[in-house]
Amino acid sequence: MDKRYEVYCLTHPRFYDAPHHGRTPGCFRQAGRRLPDAWVREELGDWVVCRPTGTAFPRQGWKIHVSACPDNAQSILDEVWDYCVPRRIAFKFLPGMDALFLANAKYAHRGSSGKFVTLYPLDEAQCERILTELGAVLDGREGPYILSDLRWGEGPLYVRYGAFADRYCVSDEGVLEQAVEDPSGRLVPDVRGPTFRIPEWVQLPGFLEPHLAESRRTTVADLPYRIEKALHFSNGGGLYSGVDTRTQERVVLKEGRPHAGLTPDGADAVTRLQREREALDRLAGLPFVPAVRDHFELGGHHFLVEEFVEAKALHNEFVKRYPLAALAPDAAAFADYTDWALDIHRQVEEAVAAVHDRGIVIGDVHTDNILVRPDGRVVLVDFEGAQDVTQARRQVLAAPGFIAPHGATGFDIDRYALACLRLFLFLPLTGLIELDVGKAGQLAREAARLFPVPRRFLDEAVRTITGDGGLDARAGEEPRLEPDRAGWLRARDSIASAVLASATPERHDRLFPGDIEQFLLPGGGLGVAHGAAGVLYALDVTGSGRHPDHEDWLIRHALDPASGTRLGFYDGLHGVAYVLEHLGHHEEAVKVLDMCLGERWEPLPLDLNGGLSGIGLNLLHFATATGDATCRDTACRVAEVVADRLGPADAVPETSGGAHPRAGLMFGASGPALLFLRLYERSRDPALLDLAATALRQDLRRCVVREEGSMEVNEGWRTMPYLADGSVGIGMVLEEFLAHRADEEFSDAAAAIRKAARASFYIEPGLFDGLAGMILHLSRPHPPGTAAARDPLIADQVRRLARHACLLDGRLAFPGEQLLRLSMDLATGGAGVLLALGAAFHSRPAGLPFLTPGLPAQDLPVPTTQVPERR
């Protein structure tokens, strides 16, 4: 579970949205207060920025952060405002309680949480003066500890060295990050982790040395516990395994940070830790609840010590045993699994009932909080959300797929979770019920078709979840996708209608709702992967029409992009230019492309998503479409850089910062391979095929063949079959290569990868990381419109998409990444599903740019002197 997504669920019940969107400007007085003349005020995301005019600010340096609690935030902001404005010190602040809560919530980013106000000193002397003077004013005021910073004294002021201006570079992991400049002038990542650190070339000022020494005084050396491993982190604190050095007993230590890790009821991590201790004390003696061993405070942080339970999370056991994840499970596997799942659920129900007998509501029952011992016995853990039943509080902690209805209180919270667990153990898609309550009955009916599970078991679950009806309720309204032409046309019209109905042309940040990536960087709502460009492309190539008003929206925002908008193909302006040209807006497309050519592209990573491979492919496309020699020559220069940085077949491709660890079509070496293949089709230089083979072998080196014969990308703790960063995307490029040169290794790999697309269950429906990507891959070898008729497996996979389909005002819509909200974008949502179905059923070729079968390669002379050579 990617905890970043939870905060983007707070604004809208159906779609991911920016936490600040649509909210009132704020409740702090300064949110609406006028600044004096010669000041500029602007709103940037969650922040209100105030800066004096006529002052030259450094691009990086020591910045000061101020933390605050809900009960003292207004008074702290008063003091900061009254200090900064007369002295013309630039600052920014969170304008209201909503934003302050999100900055301190349980799953806020640990590297930036706690920051309420940021001050920007002009130099070290002013930094010291501010810390000394404002520190004296605020001394003793409480606030959450800002983990990334160094604390000043005993107040809410913290300091760190970092970027003031928005500058970006590529990290060692190939990710674009905010940057600072080193003494050589090179941009390097401005690291904002959960510990204080400074760049190696920066000297800690003398006035900060005593505070650094004080921060190092607190250690675990004197504890009677030896901490061996960190098990989990949240903004509220860590979970650690360790040993009691007095008894040698293994223990678990739970940490609670004061004023941090807030839940909607206002409780911080320390309060919840106290609730857990009180609950466990009342439950002492129950064999399925860990025993309390100790509690203590260290450096202001609170710790609860519990018995260590030798067990694995139920979720992990489920993944290991679930038969639908296998390529060809037999009937015995389904029967064995059903026996195991029913026994697990019986044990959990009995354990929860025993907890209820002692008057405790658990409040957070789900598969990660249920452990399974080696002998099969279950244990319930994590009682942070526990309460006495007489308190009748609503649920404040819950995992997606197990969230009780808004009005549920008391034991009904746990009963709802147990009902969801009944369905989850057979189809782990219960998170969709919050988006479409009809999914409860649909999932139960599908489970009954697949597993020999008693009907009553499922019927009771549906009745508890829906409050009425049972297994067969609303069966006639169940979403269906039929794998024939009539079914395709119905699905196409329904999906396209849902996409278009969701459009918000009045907004500037995005046109169609999609993944949270739309909000993480400027211009995120424009691109091919997650923005308007990808949606309009999918609608057009699948015969779902042109939409001039939406195209005008894209043109307006692309010609005046926000500062910091990315350049890449799938994540930025190169992809926007491609789509505009595809839609016939040639003049506007060239203007956007010219903006891209005016930017520095050399430091970007090599990948297809946002790096040089996508840029090179797009420049080749424009060179063909326009005959522009500049595009052709720049494409060759890009390819030369990619070839130079690629490395040998047994190496990983280099980024500007070092080795790139990822594999796959979007983020691995398959993107460079595709670039070299398309160059080869234009020049017929065999050296380009050699380069493509080298790149493909780099990605194959990261793959593993599973027991059943399918090949997937090996990430160490899991294997990935998906299009974006799994094996299926690699397989697409392998097949393109094999059209030009025979290679036994590649042929074997391509066949093994196609097996990875044959599983009968994928957790998400999306194109980049789900079932739709499998449909697209399986459909590519077939003539347009014939794939499902020629391959029964494709027809089956299309039917299986209905498991994920939700009804949005009667139209087919699909959940995005993490299944928490619906998405309409190409990478994760409805537009991507539409494109995959179009690849299988549309009468004209439909597919990803540069990877659409049936479209002839266009000849483009490439000067032999500019064919990329390995150095």
PDB file of N, CA and C in Angstrom, residues 272 275-280 282-283 286 289 351-366 369 380-398 402 404 407-418:
ATOM      1  N   ARG A 272      -2.494   7.584  20.770  1.00  0.00           N
ATOM      2  CA  ARG A 272      -2.898   6.270  20.256  1.00  0.00           C
ATOM      3  C   ARG A 272      -2.082   5.153  20.883  1.00  0.00           C
ATOM      4  N   ARG A 275      -3.697   4.416  24.079  1.00  0.00           N
ATOM      5  CA  ARG A 275      -4.916   3.634  23.858  1.00  0.00           C
ATOM      6  C   ARG A 275      -4.587   2.159  23.635  1.00  0.00           C
ATOM      7  N   GLU A 276      -3.528   1.910  22.866  1.00  0.00           N
ATOM      8  CA  GLU A 276      -3.151   0.518  22.613  1.00  0.00           C
ATOM      9  C   GLU A 276      -2.723  -0.162  23.905  1.00  0.00           C
ATOM     10  N   ARG A 277      -1.932   0.506  24.719  1.00  0.00           N
ATOM     11  CA  ARG A 277      -1.485  -0.102  25.977  1.00  0.00           C
ATOM     12  C   ARG A 277      -2.674  -0.423  26.885  1.00  0.00           C
ATOM     13  N   GLU A 278      -3.617   0.502  26.986  1.00  0.00           N
ATOM     14  CA  GLU A 278      -4.787   0.269  27.829  1.00  0.00           C
ATOM     15  C   GLU A 278      -5.612  -0.901  27.300  1.00  0.00           C
ATOM     16  N   ALA A 279      -5.764  -0.981  25.972  1.00  0.00           N
ATOM     17  CA  ALA A 279      -6.536  -2.083  25.389  1.00  0.00           C
ATOM     18  C   ALA A 279      -5.842  -3.422  25.639  1.00  0.00           C
ATOM     19  N   LEU A 280      -4.531  -3.480  25.414  1.00  0.00           N
ATOM     20  CA  LEU A 280      -3.811  -4.740  25.600  1.00  0.00           C
ATOM     21  C   LEU A 280      -3.808  -5.169  27.069  1.00  0.00           C
ATOM     22  N   ARG A 282      -6.254  -4.724  29.122  1.00  0.00           N
ATOM     23  CA  ARG A 282      -7.573  -5.332  29.350  1.00  0.00           C
ATOM     24  C   ARG A 282      -7.705  -6.687  28.673  1.00  0.00           C
ATOM     25  N   LEU A 283      -6.928  -6.900  27.621  1.00  0.00           N
ATOM     26  CA  LEU A 283      -7.017  -8.163  26.878  1.00  0.00           C
ATOM     27  C   LEU A 283      -5.958  -9.170  27.309  1.00  0.00           C
ATOM     28  N   LEU A 286      -5.353 -13.379  26.635  1.00  0.00           N
ATOM     29  CA  LEU A 286      -5.908 -13.965  25.418  1.00  0.00           C
ATOM     30  C   LEU A 286      -4.764 -14.453  24.538  1.00  0.00           C
ATOM     31  N   VAL A 289      -3.535 -12.299  21.284  1.00  0.00           N
ATOM     32  CA  VAL A 289      -3.210 -10.880  21.461  1.00  0.00           C
ATOM     33  C   VAL A 289      -1.827 -10.803  22.085  1.00  0.00           C
ATOM     34  N   ALA A 351     -11.617 -14.753  17.514  1.00  0.00           N
ATOM     35  CA  ALA A 351     -10.728 -13.854  18.251  1.00  0.00           C
ATOM     36  C   ALA A 351     -11.386 -12.500  18.461  1.00  0.00           C
ATOM     37  N   VAL A 352     -12.007 -11.957  17.425  1.00  0.00           N
ATOM     38  CA  VAL A 352     -12.674 -10.663  17.540  1.00  0.00           C
ATOM     39  C   VAL A 352     -13.825 -10.747  18.543  1.00  0.00           C
ATOM     40  N   ALA A 353     -14.555 -11.841  18.516  1.00  0.00           N
ATOM     41  CA  ALA A 353     -15.661 -12.010  19.476  1.00  0.00           C
ATOM     42  C   ALA A 353     -15.140 -12.010  20.908  1.00  0.00           C
ATOM     43  N   ALA A 354     -13.992 -12.656  21.133  1.00  0.00           N
ATOM     44  CA  ALA A 354     -13.424 -12.681  22.489  1.00  0.00           C
ATOM     45  C   ALA A 354     -12.985 -11.282  22.930  1.00  0.00           C
ATOM     46  N   VAL A 355     -12.438 -10.508  21.987  1.00  0.00           N
ATOM     47  CA  VAL A 355     -12.083  -9.118  22.303  1.00  0.00           C
ATOM     48  C   VAL A 355     -13.339  -8.328  22.642  1.00  0.00           C
ATOM     49  N   HIS A 356     -14.402  -8.543  21.885  1.00  0.00           N
ATOM     50  CA  HIS A 356     -15.667  -7.842  22.155  1.00  0.00           C
ATOM     51  C   HIS A 356     -16.224  -8.225  23.523  1.00  0.00           C
ATOM     52  N   ASP A 357     -16.020  -9.465  23.918  1.00  0.00           N
ATOM     53  CA  ASP A 357     -16.506  -9.897  25.242  1.00  0.00           C
ATOM     54  C   ASP A 357     -15.882  -9.080  26.368  1.00  0.00           C
ATOM     55  N   ARG A 358     -14.713  -8.506  26.129  1.00  0.00           N
ATOM     56  CA  ARG A 358     -14.064  -7.672  27.140  1.00  0.00           C
ATOM     57  C   ARG A 358     -14.347  -6.180  26.921  1.00  0.00           C
ATOM     58  N   GLY A 359     -15.313  -5.904  26.054  1.00  0.00           N
ATOM     59  CA  GLY A 359     -15.774  -4.533  25.874  1.00  0.00           C
ATOM     60  C   GLY A 359     -14.904  -3.662  25.011  1.00  0.00           C
ATOM     61  N   ILE A 360     -14.031  -4.266  24.180  1.00  0.00           N
ATOM     62  CA  ILE A 360     -13.102  -3.508  23.349  1.00  0.00           C
ATOM     63  C   ILE A 360     -13.501  -3.610  21.877  1.00  0.00           C
ATOM     64  N   VAL A 361     -13.589  -2.467  21.216  1.00  0.00           N
ATOM     65  CA  VAL A 361     -13.724  -2.400  19.761  1.00  0.00           C
ATOM     66  C   VAL A 361     -12.321  -2.252  19.172  1.00  0.00           C
ATOM     67  N   ILE A 362     -11.944  -3.129  18.260  1.00  0.00           N
ATOM     68  CA  ILE A 362     -10.585  -3.074  17.688  1.00  0.00           C
ATOM     69  C   ILE A 362     -10.449  -1.876  16.753  1.00  0.00           C
ATOM     70  N   GLY A 363     -11.387  -1.705  15.849  1.00  0.00           N
ATOM     71  CA  GLY A 363     -11.441  -0.517  15.008  1.00  0.00           C
ATOM     72  C   GLY A 363     -10.553  -0.527  13.788  1.00  0.00           C
ATOM     73  N   ASP A 364      -9.714  -1.538  13.616  1.00  0.00           N
ATOM     74  CA  ASP A 364      -8.793  -1.552  12.467  1.00  0.00           C
ATOM     75  C   ASP A 364      -8.425  -2.987  12.110  1.00  0.00           C
ATOM     76  N   VAL A 365      -9.425  -3.795  11.822  1.00  0.00           N
ATOM     77  CA  VAL A 365      -9.212  -5.199  11.453  1.00  0.00           C
ATOM     78  C   VAL A 365      -8.982  -5.271   9.946  1.00  0.00           C
ATOM     79  N   HIS A 366      -7.828  -5.771   9.561  1.00  0.00           N
ATOM     80  CA  HIS A 366      -7.558  -6.006   8.141  1.00  0.00           C
ATOM     81  C   HIS A 366      -6.389  -6.970   8.020  1.00  0.00           C
ATOM     82  N   ASN A 369      -3.053  -6.480   9.820  1.00  0.00           N
ATOM     83  CA  ASN A 369      -3.112  -6.486  11.286  1.00  0.00           C
ATOM     84  C   ASN A 369      -3.543  -7.837  11.844  1.00  0.00           C
ATOM     85  N   LEU A 380      -4.024 -11.167  16.559  1.00  0.00           N
ATOM     86  CA  LEU A 380      -4.466  -9.820  16.230  1.00  0.00           C
ATOM     87  C   LEU A 380      -3.458  -8.822  16.780  1.00  0.00           C
ATOM     88  N   VAL A 381      -3.035  -7.871  15.946  1.00  0.00           N
ATOM     89  CA  VAL A 381      -2.062  -6.865  16.379  1.00  0.00           C
ATOM     90  C   VAL A 381      -2.549  -5.479  15.980  1.00  0.00           C
ATOM     91  N   ASP A 382      -1.875  -4.476  16.524  1.00  0.00           N
ATOM     92  CA  ASP A 382      -2.108  -3.063  16.223  1.00  0.00           C
ATOM     93  C   ASP A 382      -3.470  -2.606  16.752  1.00  0.00           C
ATOM     94  N   PHE A 383      -3.476  -2.212  18.013  1.00  0.00           N
ATOM     95  CA  PHE A 383      -4.699  -1.768  18.678  1.00  0.00           C
ATOM     96  C   PHE A 383      -4.711  -0.250  18.880  1.00  0.00           C
ATOM     97  N   GLU A 384      -4.035   0.497  17.979  1.00  0.00           N
ATOM     98  CA  GLU A 384      -4.018   1.955  18.093  1.00  0.00           C
ATOM     99  C   GLU A 384      -5.412   2.560  17.968  1.00  0.00           C
ATOM    100  N   GLY A 385      -6.252   1.922  17.193  1.00  0.00           N
ATOM    101  CA  GLY A 385      -7.601   2.445  16.984  1.00  0.00           C
ATOM    102  C   GLY A 385      -8.623   1.874  17.945  1.00  0.00           C
ATOM    103  N   ALA A 386      -8.164   1.135  18.954  1.00  0.00           N
ATOM    104  CA  ALA A 386      -9.090   0.473  19.872  1.00  0.00           C
ATOM    105  C   ALA A 386      -9.809   1.485  20.767  1.00  0.00           C
ATOM    106  N   GLN A 387     -10.987   1.102  21.223  1.00  0.00           N
ATOM    107  CA  GLN A 387     -11.777   1.950  22.110  1.00  0.00           C
ATOM    108  C   GLN A 387     -12.716   1.080  22.945  1.00  0.00           C
ATOM    109  N   ASP A 388     -13.109   1.627  24.065  1.00  0.00           N
ATOM    110  CA  ASP A 388     -14.156   0.981  24.856  1.00  0.00           C
ATOM    111  C   ASP A 388     -15.471   1.128  24.107  1.00  0.00           C
ATOM    112  N   VAL A 389     -16.250   0.057  24.056  1.00  0.00           N
ATOM    113  CA  VAL A 389     -17.478   0.083  23.272  1.00  0.00           C
ATOM    114  C   VAL A 389     -18.440   1.166  23.741  1.00  0.00           C
ATOM    115  N   THR A 390     -18.367   1.540  25.015  1.00  0.00           N
ATOM    116  CA  THR A 390     -19.287   2.559  25.529  1.00  0.00           C
ATOM    117  C   THR A 390     -18.946   3.957  25.008  1.00  0.00           C
ATOM    118  N   GLN A 391     -17.742   4.137  24.452  1.00  0.00           N
ATOM    119  CA  GLN A 391     -17.375   5.454  23.927  1.00  0.00           C
ATOM    120  C   GLN A 391     -18.081   5.789  22.624  1.00  0.00           C
ATOM    121  N   ALA A 392     -18.498   4.770  21.877  1.00  0.00           N
ATOM    122  CA  ALA A 392     -19.285   4.933  20.646  1.00  0.00           C
ATOM    123  C   ALA A 392     -18.627   5.912  19.667  1.00  0.00           C
ATOM    124  N   ARG A 393     -17.290   5.853  19.552  1.00  0.00           N
ATOM    125  CA  ARG A 393     -16.602   6.713  18.594  1.00  0.00           C
ATOM    126  C   ARG A 393     -16.647   6.102  17.209  1.00  0.00           C
ATOM    127  N   ARG A 394     -16.560   6.962  16.219  1.00  0.00           N
ATOM    128  CA  ARG A 394     -16.471   6.478  14.848  1.00  0.00           C
ATOM    129  C   ARG A 394     -15.054   6.019  14.552  1.00  0.00           C
ATOM    130  N   GLN A 395     -14.899   5.292  13.472  1.00  0.00           N
ATOM    131  CA  GLN A 395     -13.605   4.741  13.078  1.00  0.00           C
ATOM    132  C   GLN A 395     -12.644   5.867  12.683  1.00  0.00           C
ATOM    133  N   VAL A 396     -11.416   5.816  13.193  1.00  0.00           N
ATOM    134  CA  VAL A 396     -10.416   6.832  12.848  1.00  0.00           C
ATOM    135  C   VAL A 396      -9.219   6.234  12.122  1.00  0.00           C
ATOM    136  N   LEU A 397      -9.035   4.935  12.205  1.00  0.00           N
ATOM    137  CA  LEU A 397      -7.983   4.236  11.470  1.00  0.00           C
ATOM    138  C   LEU A 397      -8.616   3.087  10.712  1.00  0.00           C
ATOM    139  N   ALA A 398      -8.264   2.954   9.456  1.00  0.00           N
ATOM    140  CA  ALA A 398      -8.813   1.848   8.673  1.00  0.00           C
ATOM    141  C   ALA A 398      -7.978   1.653   7.421  1.00  0.00           C
ATOM    142  N   PHE A 402     -11.532  -2.091   3.957  1.00  0.00           N
ATOM    143  CA  PHE A 402     -12.093  -2.514   5.245  1.00  0.00           C
ATOM    144  C   PHE A 402     -12.660  -1.308   6.013  1.00  0.00           C
ATOM    145  N   ALA A 404     -15.357   1.033   7.418  1.00  0.00           N
ATOM    146  CA  ALA A 404     -16.776   0.947   7.768  1.00  0.00           C
ATOM    147  C   ALA A 404     -17.526   2.167   7.252  1.00  0.00           C
ATOM    148  N   GLY A 407     -21.356   6.251   9.392  1.00  0.00           N
ATOM    149  CA  GLY A 407     -22.081   6.326  10.659  1.00  0.00           C
ATOM    150  C   GLY A 407     -21.857   5.160  11.596  1.00  0.00           C
ATOM    151  N   ALA A 408     -21.047   4.177  11.198  1.00  0.00           N
ATOM    152  CA  ALA A 408     -20.865   2.976  12.023  1.00  0.00           C
ATOM    153  C   ALA A 408     -20.085   3.300  13.296  1.00  0.00           C
ATOM    154  N   THR A 409     -20.502   2.714  14.405  1.00  0.00           N
ATOM    155  CA  THR A 409     -19.796   2.865  15.680  1.00  0.00           C
ATOM    156  C   THR A 409     -19.760   1.510  16.376  1.00  0.00           C
ATOM    157  N   GLY A 410     -18.982   1.437  17.448  1.00  0.00           N
ATOM    158  CA  GLY A 410     -18.975   0.252  18.304  1.00  0.00           C
ATOM    159  C   GLY A 410     -18.568  -1.005  17.564  1.00  0.00           C
ATOM    160  N   PHE A 411     -19.167  -2.109  17.997  1.00  0.00           N
ATOM    161  CA  PHE A 411     -18.816  -3.409  17.430  1.00  0.00           C
ATOM    162  C   PHE A 411     -19.145  -3.509  15.940  1.00  0.00           C
ATOM    163  N   ASP A 412     -20.074  -2.674  15.453  1.00  0.00           N
ATOM    164  CA  ASP A 412     -20.426  -2.721  14.031  1.00  0.00           C
ATOM    165  C   ASP A 412     -19.230  -2.404  13.139  1.00  0.00           C
ATOM    166  N   ILE A 413     -18.279  -1.623  13.649  1.00  0.00           N
ATOM    167  CA  ILE A 413     -17.063  -1.327  12.862  1.00  0.00           C
ATOM    168  C   ILE A 413     -16.300  -2.615  12.573  1.00  0.00           C
ATOM    169  N   ASP A 414     -16.105  -3.425  13.596  1.00  0.00           N
ATOM    170  CA  ASP A 414     -15.374  -4.687  13.419  1.00  0.00           C
ATOM    171  C   ASP A 414     -16.180  -5.696  12.620  1.00  0.00           C
ATOM    172  N   ARG A 415     -17.496  -5.715  12.828  1.00  0.00           N
ATOM    173  CA  ARG A 415     -18.333  -6.663  12.069  1.00  0.00           C
ATOM    174  C   ARG A 415     -18.288  -6.359  10.575  1.00  0.00           C
ATOM    175  N   TYR A 416     -18.261  -5.083  10.247  1.00  0.00           N
ATOM    176  CA  TYR A 416     -18.152  -4.708   8.832  1.00  0.00           C
ATOM    177  C   TYR A 416     -16.812  -5.187   8.255  1.00  0.00           C
ATOM    178  N   ALA A 417     -15.739  -4.994   9.006  1.00  0.00           N
ATOM    179  CA  ALA A 417     -14.427  -5.436   8.534  1.00  0.00           C
ATOM    180  C   ALA A 417     -14.381  -6.951   8.349  1.00  0.00           C
ATOM    181  N   LEU A 418     -15.025  -7.685   9.250  1.00  0.00           N
ATOM    182  CA  LEU A 418     -15.055  -9.142   9.113  1.00  0.00           C
ATOM    183  C   LEU A 418     -15.839  -9.563   7.877  1.00  0.00           C
TER     184      LEU A 418
END
